[in-house]
C-alpha positions as a LaTeX table, in Angstrom:
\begin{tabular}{lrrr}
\hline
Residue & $x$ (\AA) & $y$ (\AA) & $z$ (\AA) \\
\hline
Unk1 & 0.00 & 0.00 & 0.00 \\
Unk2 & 1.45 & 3.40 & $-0.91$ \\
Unk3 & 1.36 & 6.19 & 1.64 \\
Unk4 & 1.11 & 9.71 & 1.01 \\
Unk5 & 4.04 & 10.79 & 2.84 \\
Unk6 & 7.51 & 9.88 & 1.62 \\
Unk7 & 10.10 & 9.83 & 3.61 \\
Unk8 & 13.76 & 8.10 & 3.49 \\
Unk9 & 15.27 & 9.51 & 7.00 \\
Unk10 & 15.82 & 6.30 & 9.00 \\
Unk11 & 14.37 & 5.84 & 12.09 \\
Unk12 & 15.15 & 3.32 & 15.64 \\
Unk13 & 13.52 & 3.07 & 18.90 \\
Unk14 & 14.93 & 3.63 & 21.93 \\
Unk15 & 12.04 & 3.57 & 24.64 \\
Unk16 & 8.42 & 4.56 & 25.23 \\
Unk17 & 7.07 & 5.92 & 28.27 \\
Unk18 & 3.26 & 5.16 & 28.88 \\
Unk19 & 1.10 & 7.17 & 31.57 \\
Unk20 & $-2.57$ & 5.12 & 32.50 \\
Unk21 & $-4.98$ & 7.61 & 32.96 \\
Unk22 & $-7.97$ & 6.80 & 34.93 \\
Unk23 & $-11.58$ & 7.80 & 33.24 \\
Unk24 & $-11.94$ & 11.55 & 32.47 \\
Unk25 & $-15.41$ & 12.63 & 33.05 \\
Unk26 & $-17.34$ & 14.99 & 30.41 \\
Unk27 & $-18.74$ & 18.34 & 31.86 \\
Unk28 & $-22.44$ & 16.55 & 31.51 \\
Unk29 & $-23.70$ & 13.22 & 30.44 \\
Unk30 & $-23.52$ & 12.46 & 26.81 \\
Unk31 & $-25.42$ & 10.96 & 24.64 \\
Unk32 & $-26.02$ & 10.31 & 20.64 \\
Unk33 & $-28.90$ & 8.46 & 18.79 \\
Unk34 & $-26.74$ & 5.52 & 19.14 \\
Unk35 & $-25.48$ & 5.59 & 22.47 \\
Unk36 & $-22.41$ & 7.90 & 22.47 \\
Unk37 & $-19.53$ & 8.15 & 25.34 \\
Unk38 & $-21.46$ & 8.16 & 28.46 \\
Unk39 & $-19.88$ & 10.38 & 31.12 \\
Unk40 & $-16.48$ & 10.21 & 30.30 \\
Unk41 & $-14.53$ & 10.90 & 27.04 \\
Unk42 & $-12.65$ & 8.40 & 25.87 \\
Unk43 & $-9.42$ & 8.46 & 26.75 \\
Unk44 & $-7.21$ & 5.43 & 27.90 \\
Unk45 & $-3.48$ & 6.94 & 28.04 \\
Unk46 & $-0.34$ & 8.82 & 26.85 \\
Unk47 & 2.48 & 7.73 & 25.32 \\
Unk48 & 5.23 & 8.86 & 24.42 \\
Unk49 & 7.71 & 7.16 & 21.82 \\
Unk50 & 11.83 & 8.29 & 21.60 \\
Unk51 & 13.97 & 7.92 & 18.79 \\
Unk52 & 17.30 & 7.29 & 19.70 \\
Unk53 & 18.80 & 10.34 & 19.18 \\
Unk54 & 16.33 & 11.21 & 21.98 \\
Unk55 & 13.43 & 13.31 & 19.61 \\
Unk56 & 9.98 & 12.02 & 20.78 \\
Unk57 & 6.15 & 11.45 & 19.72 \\
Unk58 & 3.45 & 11.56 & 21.93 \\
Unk59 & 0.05 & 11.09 & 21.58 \\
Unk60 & $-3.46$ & 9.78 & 23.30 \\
Unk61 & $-3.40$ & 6.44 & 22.71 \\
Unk62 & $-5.65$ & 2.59 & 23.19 \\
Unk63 & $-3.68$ & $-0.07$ & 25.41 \\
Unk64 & $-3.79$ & $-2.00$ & 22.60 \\
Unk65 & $-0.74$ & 0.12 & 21.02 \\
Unk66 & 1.23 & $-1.18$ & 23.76 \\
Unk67 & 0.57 & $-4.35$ & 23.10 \\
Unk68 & 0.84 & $-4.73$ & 18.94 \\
Unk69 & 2.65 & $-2.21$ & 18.01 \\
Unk70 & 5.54 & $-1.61$ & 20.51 \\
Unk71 & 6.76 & $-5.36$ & 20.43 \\
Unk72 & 7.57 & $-4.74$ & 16.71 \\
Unk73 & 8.94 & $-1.49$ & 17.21 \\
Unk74 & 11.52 & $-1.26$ & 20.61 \\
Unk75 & 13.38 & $-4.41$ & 18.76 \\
Unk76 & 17.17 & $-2.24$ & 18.13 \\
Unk77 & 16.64 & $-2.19$ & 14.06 \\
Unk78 & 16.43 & 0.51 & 11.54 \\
Unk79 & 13.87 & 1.29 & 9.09 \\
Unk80 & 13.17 & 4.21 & 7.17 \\
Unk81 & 9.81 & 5.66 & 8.08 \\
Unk82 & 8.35 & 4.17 & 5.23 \\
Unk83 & 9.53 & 1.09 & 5.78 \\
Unk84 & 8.53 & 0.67 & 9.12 \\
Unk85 & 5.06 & 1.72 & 7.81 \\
Unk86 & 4.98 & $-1.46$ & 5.17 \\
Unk87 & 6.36 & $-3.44$ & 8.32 \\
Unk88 & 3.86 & $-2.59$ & 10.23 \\
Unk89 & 1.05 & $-2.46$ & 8.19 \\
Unk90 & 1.29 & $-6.40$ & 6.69 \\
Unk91 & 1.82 & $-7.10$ & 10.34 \\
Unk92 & $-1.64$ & $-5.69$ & 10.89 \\
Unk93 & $-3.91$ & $-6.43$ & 7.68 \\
Unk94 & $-5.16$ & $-9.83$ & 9.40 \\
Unk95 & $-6.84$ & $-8.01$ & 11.79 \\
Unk96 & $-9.33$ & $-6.73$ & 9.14 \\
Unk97 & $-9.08$ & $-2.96$ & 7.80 \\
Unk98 & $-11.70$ & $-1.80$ & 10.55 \\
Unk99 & $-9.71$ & $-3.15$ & 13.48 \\
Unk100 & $-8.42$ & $-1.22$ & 16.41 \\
Unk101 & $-5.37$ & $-2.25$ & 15.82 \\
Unk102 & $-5.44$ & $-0.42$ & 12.26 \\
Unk103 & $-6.52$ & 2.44 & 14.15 \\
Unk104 & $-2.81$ & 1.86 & 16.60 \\
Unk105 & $-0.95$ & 1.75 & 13.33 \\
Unk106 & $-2.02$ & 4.93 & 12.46 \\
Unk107 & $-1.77$ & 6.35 & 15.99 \\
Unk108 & 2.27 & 5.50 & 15.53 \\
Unk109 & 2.17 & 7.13 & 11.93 \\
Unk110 & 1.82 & 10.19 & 13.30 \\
Unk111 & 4.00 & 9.06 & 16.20 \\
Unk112 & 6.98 & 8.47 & 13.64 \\
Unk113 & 5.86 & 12.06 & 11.82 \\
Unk114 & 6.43 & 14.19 & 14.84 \\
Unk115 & 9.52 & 11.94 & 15.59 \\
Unk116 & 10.43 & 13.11 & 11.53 \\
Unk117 & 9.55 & 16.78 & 12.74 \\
Unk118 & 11.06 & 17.07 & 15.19 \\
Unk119 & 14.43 & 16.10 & 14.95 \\
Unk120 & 14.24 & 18.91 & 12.03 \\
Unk121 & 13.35 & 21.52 & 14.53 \\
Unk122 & 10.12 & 22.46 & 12.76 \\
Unk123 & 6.56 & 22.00 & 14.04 \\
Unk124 & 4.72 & 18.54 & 12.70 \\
Unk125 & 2.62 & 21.24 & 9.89 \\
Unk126 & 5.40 & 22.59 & 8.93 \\
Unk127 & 7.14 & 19.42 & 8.42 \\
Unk128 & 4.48 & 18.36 & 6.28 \\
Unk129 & 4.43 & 21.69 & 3.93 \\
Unk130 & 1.76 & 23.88 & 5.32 \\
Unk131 & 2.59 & 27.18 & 4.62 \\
Unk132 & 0.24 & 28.95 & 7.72 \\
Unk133 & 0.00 & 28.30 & 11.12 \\
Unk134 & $-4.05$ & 27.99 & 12.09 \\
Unk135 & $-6.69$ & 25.42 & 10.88 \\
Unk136 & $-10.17$ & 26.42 & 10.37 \\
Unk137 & $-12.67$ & 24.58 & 13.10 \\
Unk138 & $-16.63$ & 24.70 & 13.44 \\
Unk139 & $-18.26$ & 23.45 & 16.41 \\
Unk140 & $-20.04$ & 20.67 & 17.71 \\
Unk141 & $-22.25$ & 19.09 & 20.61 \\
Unk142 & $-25.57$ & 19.26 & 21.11 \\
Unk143 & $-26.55$ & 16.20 & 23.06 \\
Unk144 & $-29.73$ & 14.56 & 23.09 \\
Unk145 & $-29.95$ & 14.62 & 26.90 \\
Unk146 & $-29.41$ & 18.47 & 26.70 \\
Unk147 & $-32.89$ & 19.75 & 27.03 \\
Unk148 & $-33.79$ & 22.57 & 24.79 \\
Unk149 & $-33.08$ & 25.59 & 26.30 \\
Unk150 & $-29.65$ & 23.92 & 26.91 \\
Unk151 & $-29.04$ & 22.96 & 23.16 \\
Unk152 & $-29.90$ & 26.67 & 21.95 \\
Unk153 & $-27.61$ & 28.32 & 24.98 \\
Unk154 & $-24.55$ & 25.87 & 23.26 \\
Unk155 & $-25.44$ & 26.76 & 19.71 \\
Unk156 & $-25.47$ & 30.61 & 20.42 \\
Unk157 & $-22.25$ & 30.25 & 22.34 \\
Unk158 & $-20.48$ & 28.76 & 19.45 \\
Unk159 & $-21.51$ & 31.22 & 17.45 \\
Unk160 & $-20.78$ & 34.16 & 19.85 \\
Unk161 & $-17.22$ & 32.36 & 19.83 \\
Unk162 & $-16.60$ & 33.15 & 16.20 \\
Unk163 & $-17.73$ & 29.64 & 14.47 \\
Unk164 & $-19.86$ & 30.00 & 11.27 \\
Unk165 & $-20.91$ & 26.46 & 10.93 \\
Unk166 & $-22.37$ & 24.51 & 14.32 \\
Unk167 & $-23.49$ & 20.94 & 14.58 \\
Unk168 & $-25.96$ & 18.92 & 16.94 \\
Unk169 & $-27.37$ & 15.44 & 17.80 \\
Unk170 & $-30.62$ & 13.97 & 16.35 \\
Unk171 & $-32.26$ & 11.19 & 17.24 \\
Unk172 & $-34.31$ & 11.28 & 20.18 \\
Unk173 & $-35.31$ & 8.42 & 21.58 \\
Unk174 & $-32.98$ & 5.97 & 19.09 \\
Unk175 & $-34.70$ & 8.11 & 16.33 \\
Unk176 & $-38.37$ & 7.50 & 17.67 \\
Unk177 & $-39.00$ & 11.25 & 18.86 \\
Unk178 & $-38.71$ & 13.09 & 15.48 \\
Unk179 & $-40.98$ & 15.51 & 16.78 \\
Unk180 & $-38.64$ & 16.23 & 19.71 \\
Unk181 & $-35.95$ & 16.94 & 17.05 \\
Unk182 & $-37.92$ & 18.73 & 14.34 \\
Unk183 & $-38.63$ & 21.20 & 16.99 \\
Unk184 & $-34.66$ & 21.64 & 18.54 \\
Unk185 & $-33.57$ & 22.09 & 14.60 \\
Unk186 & $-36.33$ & 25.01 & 14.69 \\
Unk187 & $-35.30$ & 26.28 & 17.46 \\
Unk188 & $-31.82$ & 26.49 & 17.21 \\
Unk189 & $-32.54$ & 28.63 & 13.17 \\
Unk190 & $-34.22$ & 30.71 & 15.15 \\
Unk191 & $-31.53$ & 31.86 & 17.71 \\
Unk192 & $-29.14$ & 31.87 & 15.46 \\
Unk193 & $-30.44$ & 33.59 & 12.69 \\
Unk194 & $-30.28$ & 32.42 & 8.61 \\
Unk195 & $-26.45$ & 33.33 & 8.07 \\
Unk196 & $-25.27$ & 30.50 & 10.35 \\
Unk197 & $-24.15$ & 26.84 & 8.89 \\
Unk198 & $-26.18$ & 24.21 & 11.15 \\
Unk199 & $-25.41$ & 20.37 & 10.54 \\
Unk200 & $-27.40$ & 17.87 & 12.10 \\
Unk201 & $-25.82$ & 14.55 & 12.89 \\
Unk202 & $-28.10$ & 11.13 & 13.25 \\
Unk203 & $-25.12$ & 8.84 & 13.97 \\
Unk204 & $-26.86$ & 5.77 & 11.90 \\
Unk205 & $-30.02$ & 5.55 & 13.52 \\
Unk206 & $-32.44$ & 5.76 & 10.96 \\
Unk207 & $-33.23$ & 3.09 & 7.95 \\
Unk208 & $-33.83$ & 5.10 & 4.44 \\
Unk209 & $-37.68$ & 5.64 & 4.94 \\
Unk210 & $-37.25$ & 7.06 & 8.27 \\
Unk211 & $-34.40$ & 9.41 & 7.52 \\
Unk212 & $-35.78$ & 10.66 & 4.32 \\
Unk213 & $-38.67$ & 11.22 & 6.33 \\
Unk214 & $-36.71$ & 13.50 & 8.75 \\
Unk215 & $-35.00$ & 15.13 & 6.05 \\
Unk216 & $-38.42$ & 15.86 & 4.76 \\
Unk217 & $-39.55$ & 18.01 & 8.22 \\
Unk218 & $-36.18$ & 19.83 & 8.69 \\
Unk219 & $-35.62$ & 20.96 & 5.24 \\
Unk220 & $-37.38$ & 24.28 & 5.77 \\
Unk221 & $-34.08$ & 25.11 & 8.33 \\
Unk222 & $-31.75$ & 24.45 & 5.85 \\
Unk223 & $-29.23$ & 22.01 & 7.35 \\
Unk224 & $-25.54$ & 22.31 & 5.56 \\
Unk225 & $-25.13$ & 18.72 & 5.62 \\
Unk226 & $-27.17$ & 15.69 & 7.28 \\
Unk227 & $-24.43$ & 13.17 & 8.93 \\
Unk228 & $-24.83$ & 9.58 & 9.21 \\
Unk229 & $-29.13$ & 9.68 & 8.23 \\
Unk230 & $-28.24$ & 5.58 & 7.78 \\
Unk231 & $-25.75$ & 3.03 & 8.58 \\
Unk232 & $-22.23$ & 4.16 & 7.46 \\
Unk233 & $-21.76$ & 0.83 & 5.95 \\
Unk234 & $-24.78$ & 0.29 & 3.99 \\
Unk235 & $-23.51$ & 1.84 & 0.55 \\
Unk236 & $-26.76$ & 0.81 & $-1.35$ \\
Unk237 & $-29.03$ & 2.70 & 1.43 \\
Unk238 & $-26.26$ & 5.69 & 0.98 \\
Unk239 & $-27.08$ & 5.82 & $-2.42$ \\
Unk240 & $-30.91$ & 5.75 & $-1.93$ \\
Unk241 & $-31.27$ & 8.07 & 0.06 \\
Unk242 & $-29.17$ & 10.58 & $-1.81$ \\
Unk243 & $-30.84$ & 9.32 & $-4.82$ \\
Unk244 & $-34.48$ & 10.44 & $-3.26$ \\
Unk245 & $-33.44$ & 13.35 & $-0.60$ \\
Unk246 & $-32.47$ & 16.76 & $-2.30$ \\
Unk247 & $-30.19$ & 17.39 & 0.84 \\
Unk248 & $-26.37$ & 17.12 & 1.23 \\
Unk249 & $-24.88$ & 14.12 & 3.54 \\
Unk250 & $-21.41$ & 13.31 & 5.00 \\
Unk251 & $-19.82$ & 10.47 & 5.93 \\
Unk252 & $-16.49$ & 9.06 & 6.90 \\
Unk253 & $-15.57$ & 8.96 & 10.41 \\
Unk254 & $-16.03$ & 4.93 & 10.83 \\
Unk255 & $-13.99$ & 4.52 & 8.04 \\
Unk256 & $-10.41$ & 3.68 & 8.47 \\
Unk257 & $-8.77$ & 4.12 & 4.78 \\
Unk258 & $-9.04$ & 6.55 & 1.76 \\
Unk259 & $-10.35$ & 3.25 & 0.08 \\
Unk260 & $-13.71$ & 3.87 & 1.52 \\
Unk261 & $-13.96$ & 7.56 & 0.40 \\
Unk262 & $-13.61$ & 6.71 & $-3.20$ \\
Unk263 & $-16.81$ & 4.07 & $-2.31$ \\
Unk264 & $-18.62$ & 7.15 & $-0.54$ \\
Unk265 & $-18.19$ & 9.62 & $-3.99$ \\
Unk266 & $-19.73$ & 7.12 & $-6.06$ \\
Unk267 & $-22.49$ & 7.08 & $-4.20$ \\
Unk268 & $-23.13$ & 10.47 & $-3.68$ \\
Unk269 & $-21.80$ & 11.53 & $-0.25$ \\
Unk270 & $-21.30$ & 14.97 & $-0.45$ \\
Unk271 & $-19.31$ & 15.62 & 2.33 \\
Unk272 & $-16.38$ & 13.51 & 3.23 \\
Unk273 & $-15.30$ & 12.91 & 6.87 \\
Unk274 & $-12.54$ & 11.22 & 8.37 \\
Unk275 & $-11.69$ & 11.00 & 11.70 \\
Unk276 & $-7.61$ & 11.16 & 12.91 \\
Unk277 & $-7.79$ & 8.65 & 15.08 \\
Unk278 & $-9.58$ & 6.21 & 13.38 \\
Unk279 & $-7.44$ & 6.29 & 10.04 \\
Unk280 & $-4.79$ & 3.34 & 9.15 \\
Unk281 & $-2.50$ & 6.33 & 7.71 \\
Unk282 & $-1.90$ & 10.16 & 8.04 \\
Unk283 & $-1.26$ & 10.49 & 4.61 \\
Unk284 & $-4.63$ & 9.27 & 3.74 \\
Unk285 & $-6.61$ & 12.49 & 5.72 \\
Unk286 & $-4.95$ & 14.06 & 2.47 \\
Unk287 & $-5.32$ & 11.66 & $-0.39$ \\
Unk288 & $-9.04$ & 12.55 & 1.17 \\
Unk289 & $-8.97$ & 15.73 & 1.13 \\
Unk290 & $-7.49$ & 15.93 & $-2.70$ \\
Unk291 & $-10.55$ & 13.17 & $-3.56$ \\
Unk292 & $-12.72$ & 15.99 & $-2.04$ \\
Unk293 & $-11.41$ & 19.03 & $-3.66$ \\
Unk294 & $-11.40$ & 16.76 & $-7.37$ \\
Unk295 & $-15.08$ & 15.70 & $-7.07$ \\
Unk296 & $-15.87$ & 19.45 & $-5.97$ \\
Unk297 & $-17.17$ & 18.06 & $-2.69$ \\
Unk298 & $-16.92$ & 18.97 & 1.14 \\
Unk299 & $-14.38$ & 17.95 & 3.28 \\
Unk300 & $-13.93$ & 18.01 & 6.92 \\
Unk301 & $-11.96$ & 16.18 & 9.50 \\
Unk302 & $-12.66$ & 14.96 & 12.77 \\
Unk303 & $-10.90$ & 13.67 & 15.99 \\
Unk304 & $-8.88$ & 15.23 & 18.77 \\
Unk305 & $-8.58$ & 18.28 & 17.42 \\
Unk306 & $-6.03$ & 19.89 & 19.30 \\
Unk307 & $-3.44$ & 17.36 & 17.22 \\
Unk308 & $-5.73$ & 17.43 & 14.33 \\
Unk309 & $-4.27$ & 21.17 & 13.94 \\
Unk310 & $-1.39$ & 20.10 & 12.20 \\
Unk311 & $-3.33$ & 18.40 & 9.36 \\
Unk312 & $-6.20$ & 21.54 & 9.69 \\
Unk313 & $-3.23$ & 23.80 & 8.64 \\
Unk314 & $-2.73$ & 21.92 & 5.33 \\
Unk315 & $-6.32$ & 22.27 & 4.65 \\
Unk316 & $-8.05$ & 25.34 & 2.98 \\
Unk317 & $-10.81$ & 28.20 & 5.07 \\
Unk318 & $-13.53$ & 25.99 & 3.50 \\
Unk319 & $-11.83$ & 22.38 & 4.87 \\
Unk320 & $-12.38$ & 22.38 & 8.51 \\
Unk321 & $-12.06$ & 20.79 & 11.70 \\
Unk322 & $-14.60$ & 19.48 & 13.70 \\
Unk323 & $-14.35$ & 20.81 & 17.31 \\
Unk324 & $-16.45$ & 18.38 & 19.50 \\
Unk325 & $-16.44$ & 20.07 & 22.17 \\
Unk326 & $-18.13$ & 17.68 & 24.70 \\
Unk327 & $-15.11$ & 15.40 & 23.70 \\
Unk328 & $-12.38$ & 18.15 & 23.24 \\
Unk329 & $-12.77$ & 20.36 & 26.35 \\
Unk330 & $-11.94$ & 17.45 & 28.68 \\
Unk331 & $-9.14$ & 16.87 & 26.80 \\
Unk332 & $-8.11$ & 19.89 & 26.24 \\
Unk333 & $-7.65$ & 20.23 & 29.79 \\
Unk334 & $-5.45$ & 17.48 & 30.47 \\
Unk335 & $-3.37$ & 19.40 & 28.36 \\
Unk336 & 0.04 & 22.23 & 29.49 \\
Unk337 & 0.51 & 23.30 & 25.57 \\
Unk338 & $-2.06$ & 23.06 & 22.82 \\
Unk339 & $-3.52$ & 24.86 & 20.29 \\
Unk340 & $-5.22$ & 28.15 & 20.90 \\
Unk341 & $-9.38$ & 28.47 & 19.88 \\
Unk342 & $-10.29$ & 32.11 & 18.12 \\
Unk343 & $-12.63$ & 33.20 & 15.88 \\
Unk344 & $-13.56$ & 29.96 & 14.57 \\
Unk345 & $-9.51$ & 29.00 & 13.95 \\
Unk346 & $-6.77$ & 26.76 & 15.66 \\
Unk347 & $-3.69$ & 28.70 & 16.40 \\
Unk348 & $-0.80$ & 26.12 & 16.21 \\
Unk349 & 2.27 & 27.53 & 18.22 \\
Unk350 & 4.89 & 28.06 & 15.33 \\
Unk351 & 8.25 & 27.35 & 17.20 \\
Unk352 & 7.54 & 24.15 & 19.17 \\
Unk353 & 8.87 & 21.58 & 17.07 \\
Unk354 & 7.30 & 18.12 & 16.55 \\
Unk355 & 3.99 & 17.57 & 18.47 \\
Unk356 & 1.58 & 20.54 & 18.58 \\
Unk357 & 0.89 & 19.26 & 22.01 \\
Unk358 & 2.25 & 18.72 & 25.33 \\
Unk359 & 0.79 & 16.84 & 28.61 \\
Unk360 & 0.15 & 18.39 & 31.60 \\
Unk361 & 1.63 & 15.51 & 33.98 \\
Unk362 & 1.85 & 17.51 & 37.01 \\
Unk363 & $-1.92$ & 18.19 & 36.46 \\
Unk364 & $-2.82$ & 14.88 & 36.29 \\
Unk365 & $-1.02$ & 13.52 & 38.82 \\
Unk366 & $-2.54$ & 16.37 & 41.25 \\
Unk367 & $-6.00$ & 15.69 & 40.45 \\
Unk368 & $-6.00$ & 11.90 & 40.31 \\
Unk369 & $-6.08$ & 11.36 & 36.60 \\
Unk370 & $-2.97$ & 9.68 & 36.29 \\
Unk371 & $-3.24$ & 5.84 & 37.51 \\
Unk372 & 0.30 & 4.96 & 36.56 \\
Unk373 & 3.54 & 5.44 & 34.24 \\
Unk374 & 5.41 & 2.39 & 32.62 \\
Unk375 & 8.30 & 2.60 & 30.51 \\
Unk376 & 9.50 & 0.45 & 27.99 \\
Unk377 & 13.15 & 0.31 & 26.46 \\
Unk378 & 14.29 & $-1.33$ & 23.37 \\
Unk379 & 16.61 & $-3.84$ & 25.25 \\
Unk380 & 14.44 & $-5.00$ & 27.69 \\
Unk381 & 11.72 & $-5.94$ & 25.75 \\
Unk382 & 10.13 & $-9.00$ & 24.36 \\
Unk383 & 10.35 & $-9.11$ & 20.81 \\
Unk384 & 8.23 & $-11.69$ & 19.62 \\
Unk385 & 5.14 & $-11.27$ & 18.50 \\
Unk386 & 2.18 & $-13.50$ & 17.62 \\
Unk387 & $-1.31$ & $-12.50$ & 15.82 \\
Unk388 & $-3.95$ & $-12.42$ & 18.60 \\
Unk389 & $-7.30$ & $-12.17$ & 16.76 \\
Unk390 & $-10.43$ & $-14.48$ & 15.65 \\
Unk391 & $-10.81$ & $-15.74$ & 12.39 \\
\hline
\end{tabular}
């Protein structure tokens, strides 16, 4: 498989350094159509990954990175970053393309990028050619346990804050209350007057009848997109409903490779949406993103967005970040260095080279968060490796 990026500079492992975080509670309860994160965001643990001319990569990160991708990795060879890539990737392709531990190769892409980056000096978007230093961002939340006045305070907030496009949860009652929704869409035009973008998102709930149905009762609000109105999977209920609604959709964020985009443009998604920490490869958020701009069709990308910045600042004003804030906030705040929210942008620091992001250990450690730190070095560990998975 041929990644995006290109690089030859070589690349071995010295140690990685792992911090267990116990669960991170959200400000409120959350909750989508489908179920959602509950009361905490989803957040297992840091890690941090040294080359060994001591340059580092850190990230949020599953367990399961420690346990299928760092065997293979903290073994003393050398690899180009490429190379370890291929390595790493036919390691993982058993595992089936929408595996997690797809989703932990691509977590130690980007691990190996701001390794790349930073032994140049130069923050990870600069690295990677972007020739400004902010992303674009609109905002989202809007959960369905919010009650209205709730949802509306949110949604004028975000605007107040500078965004131009907003986003909320349908769905009510796993998508049996369209009324209930029908009426917060209303609402929510209504406080924030006809200028403002508002995208409704219905995470998969509905079958086609049902969501062209609800497409039907919100159309006189003018939603910029409709997200997820059906299963993300089912391509031939994708193209129904597109074929019968006269309303734009997007898709992408269960998808874990650029494969499935090219599957979502045939049949007539109109916005494409990945999600960073989700994909099998970096590169791929901008083989995406040049699928989008050739087919003349939206693109946005979602995730942590306070790393997403350095892929935002390759992206144009009209390719965006998704800011979820319910998600983001929390995280946000586990966070000493990050990117800085105004008007509707990400400011990325331009002198901090590598990761746009730094921990905030001492934090975390004085609040509780932190459960534990484990590091792992190249001649200590175990280097073989065997396929744990069902077939």
């Amino acid at each position: 498989m041929k990644n995006y990026f290109q690089f030859d500079q070589k690349l071995t492992f010295s140690k990685a350094v792992y911090y267990n975080l116990n669960p991170v509670p959200v400000k409120k309860p959350w909750r989508d159509a489908t179920g959602g994160f509950g009361s905490f965001v989803p957040l297992q643990g840091w890690i941090e990954v040294y080359d060994t001319e001591g340059n580092c990569g850190r990230t949020f990160c599953s367990s399961g990175l420690l346990s299928n991708v760092l065997p293979l990795v903290l073994t003393g060879e050398t690899r180009t970053y490429n190379e370890w890539y291929d390595y790493l990737y036919w390691k993982f392709r058993n595992f089936g393309f929408q595996s997690g531990q797809i989703c932990d190769l691509g977590q130690f892409d980007r691990i190996m990028l701001e390794i790349l980056a930073e032994r140049e000096g130069k923050p990870l978007h600069r690295f990677l050619g972007a020739a400004k230093d902010w992303a674009a961002i609109y905002k989202g939340g809007g959960s369905l346990l919010s009650d209205d006045d709730d949802l509306v305070a949110d949604m004028v907030r975000y605007v107040e804050e500078g965004n131009k496009t907003i986003k909320f949860k349908v769905g009510s009652d796993w998508g049996k209350n369209m009324d209930r929704d029908v009426r917060r869409v209303e609402l929510v035009r209504k406080a924030v007057g006809p200028d403002i973008r508002i995208a409704v998102d219905g995470n998969q709930v509905w079958n086609v009848d049902d969501a062209l149905r609800f497409a039907d009762r919100i159309r006189p609000y003018r939603p910029a997109w409709f997200e997820e109105p059906v299963h993300s999977h089912d391509m031939n209920a994708i193209r129904e409903f597109r074929d019968r609604a006269d309303m734009k959709i997007g898709f992408g964020e269960s998808m874990r490779n650029y494969f499935a985009f090219e599957t979502y443009a045939e049949k007539g998604v109109d916005h494409l949406m990945p999600l960073l920490g989700r994909m099998s490869a970096m590169g791929d958020l901008l083989k995406i993103r040049d699928l989008a701009r050739e087919k003349g069709l939206m693109f946005s990308s979602g995730g942590t967005v306070w790393q997403n910045a350095s892929f935002g600042a390759l992206y144009n004003e009209n390719e965006p970040l998704e800011n979820h804030e319910p998600m983001t906030l929390p995280m946000g705040e586990c966070l000493e260095v990050k990117p800085t929210e105004k008007d509707g942008r990400l400011y990325l620091l331009p002198d901090l080279p590598g990761s746009p992001v730094r921990i905030g250990l001492k934090k975390l450690e004085a609040d509780g968060t932190l459960e534990s730190m484990q590091i792992y070095r190249a001649n200590k560990n175990n280097v073989s490796f065997a396929v744990r998975a069902a077939y």
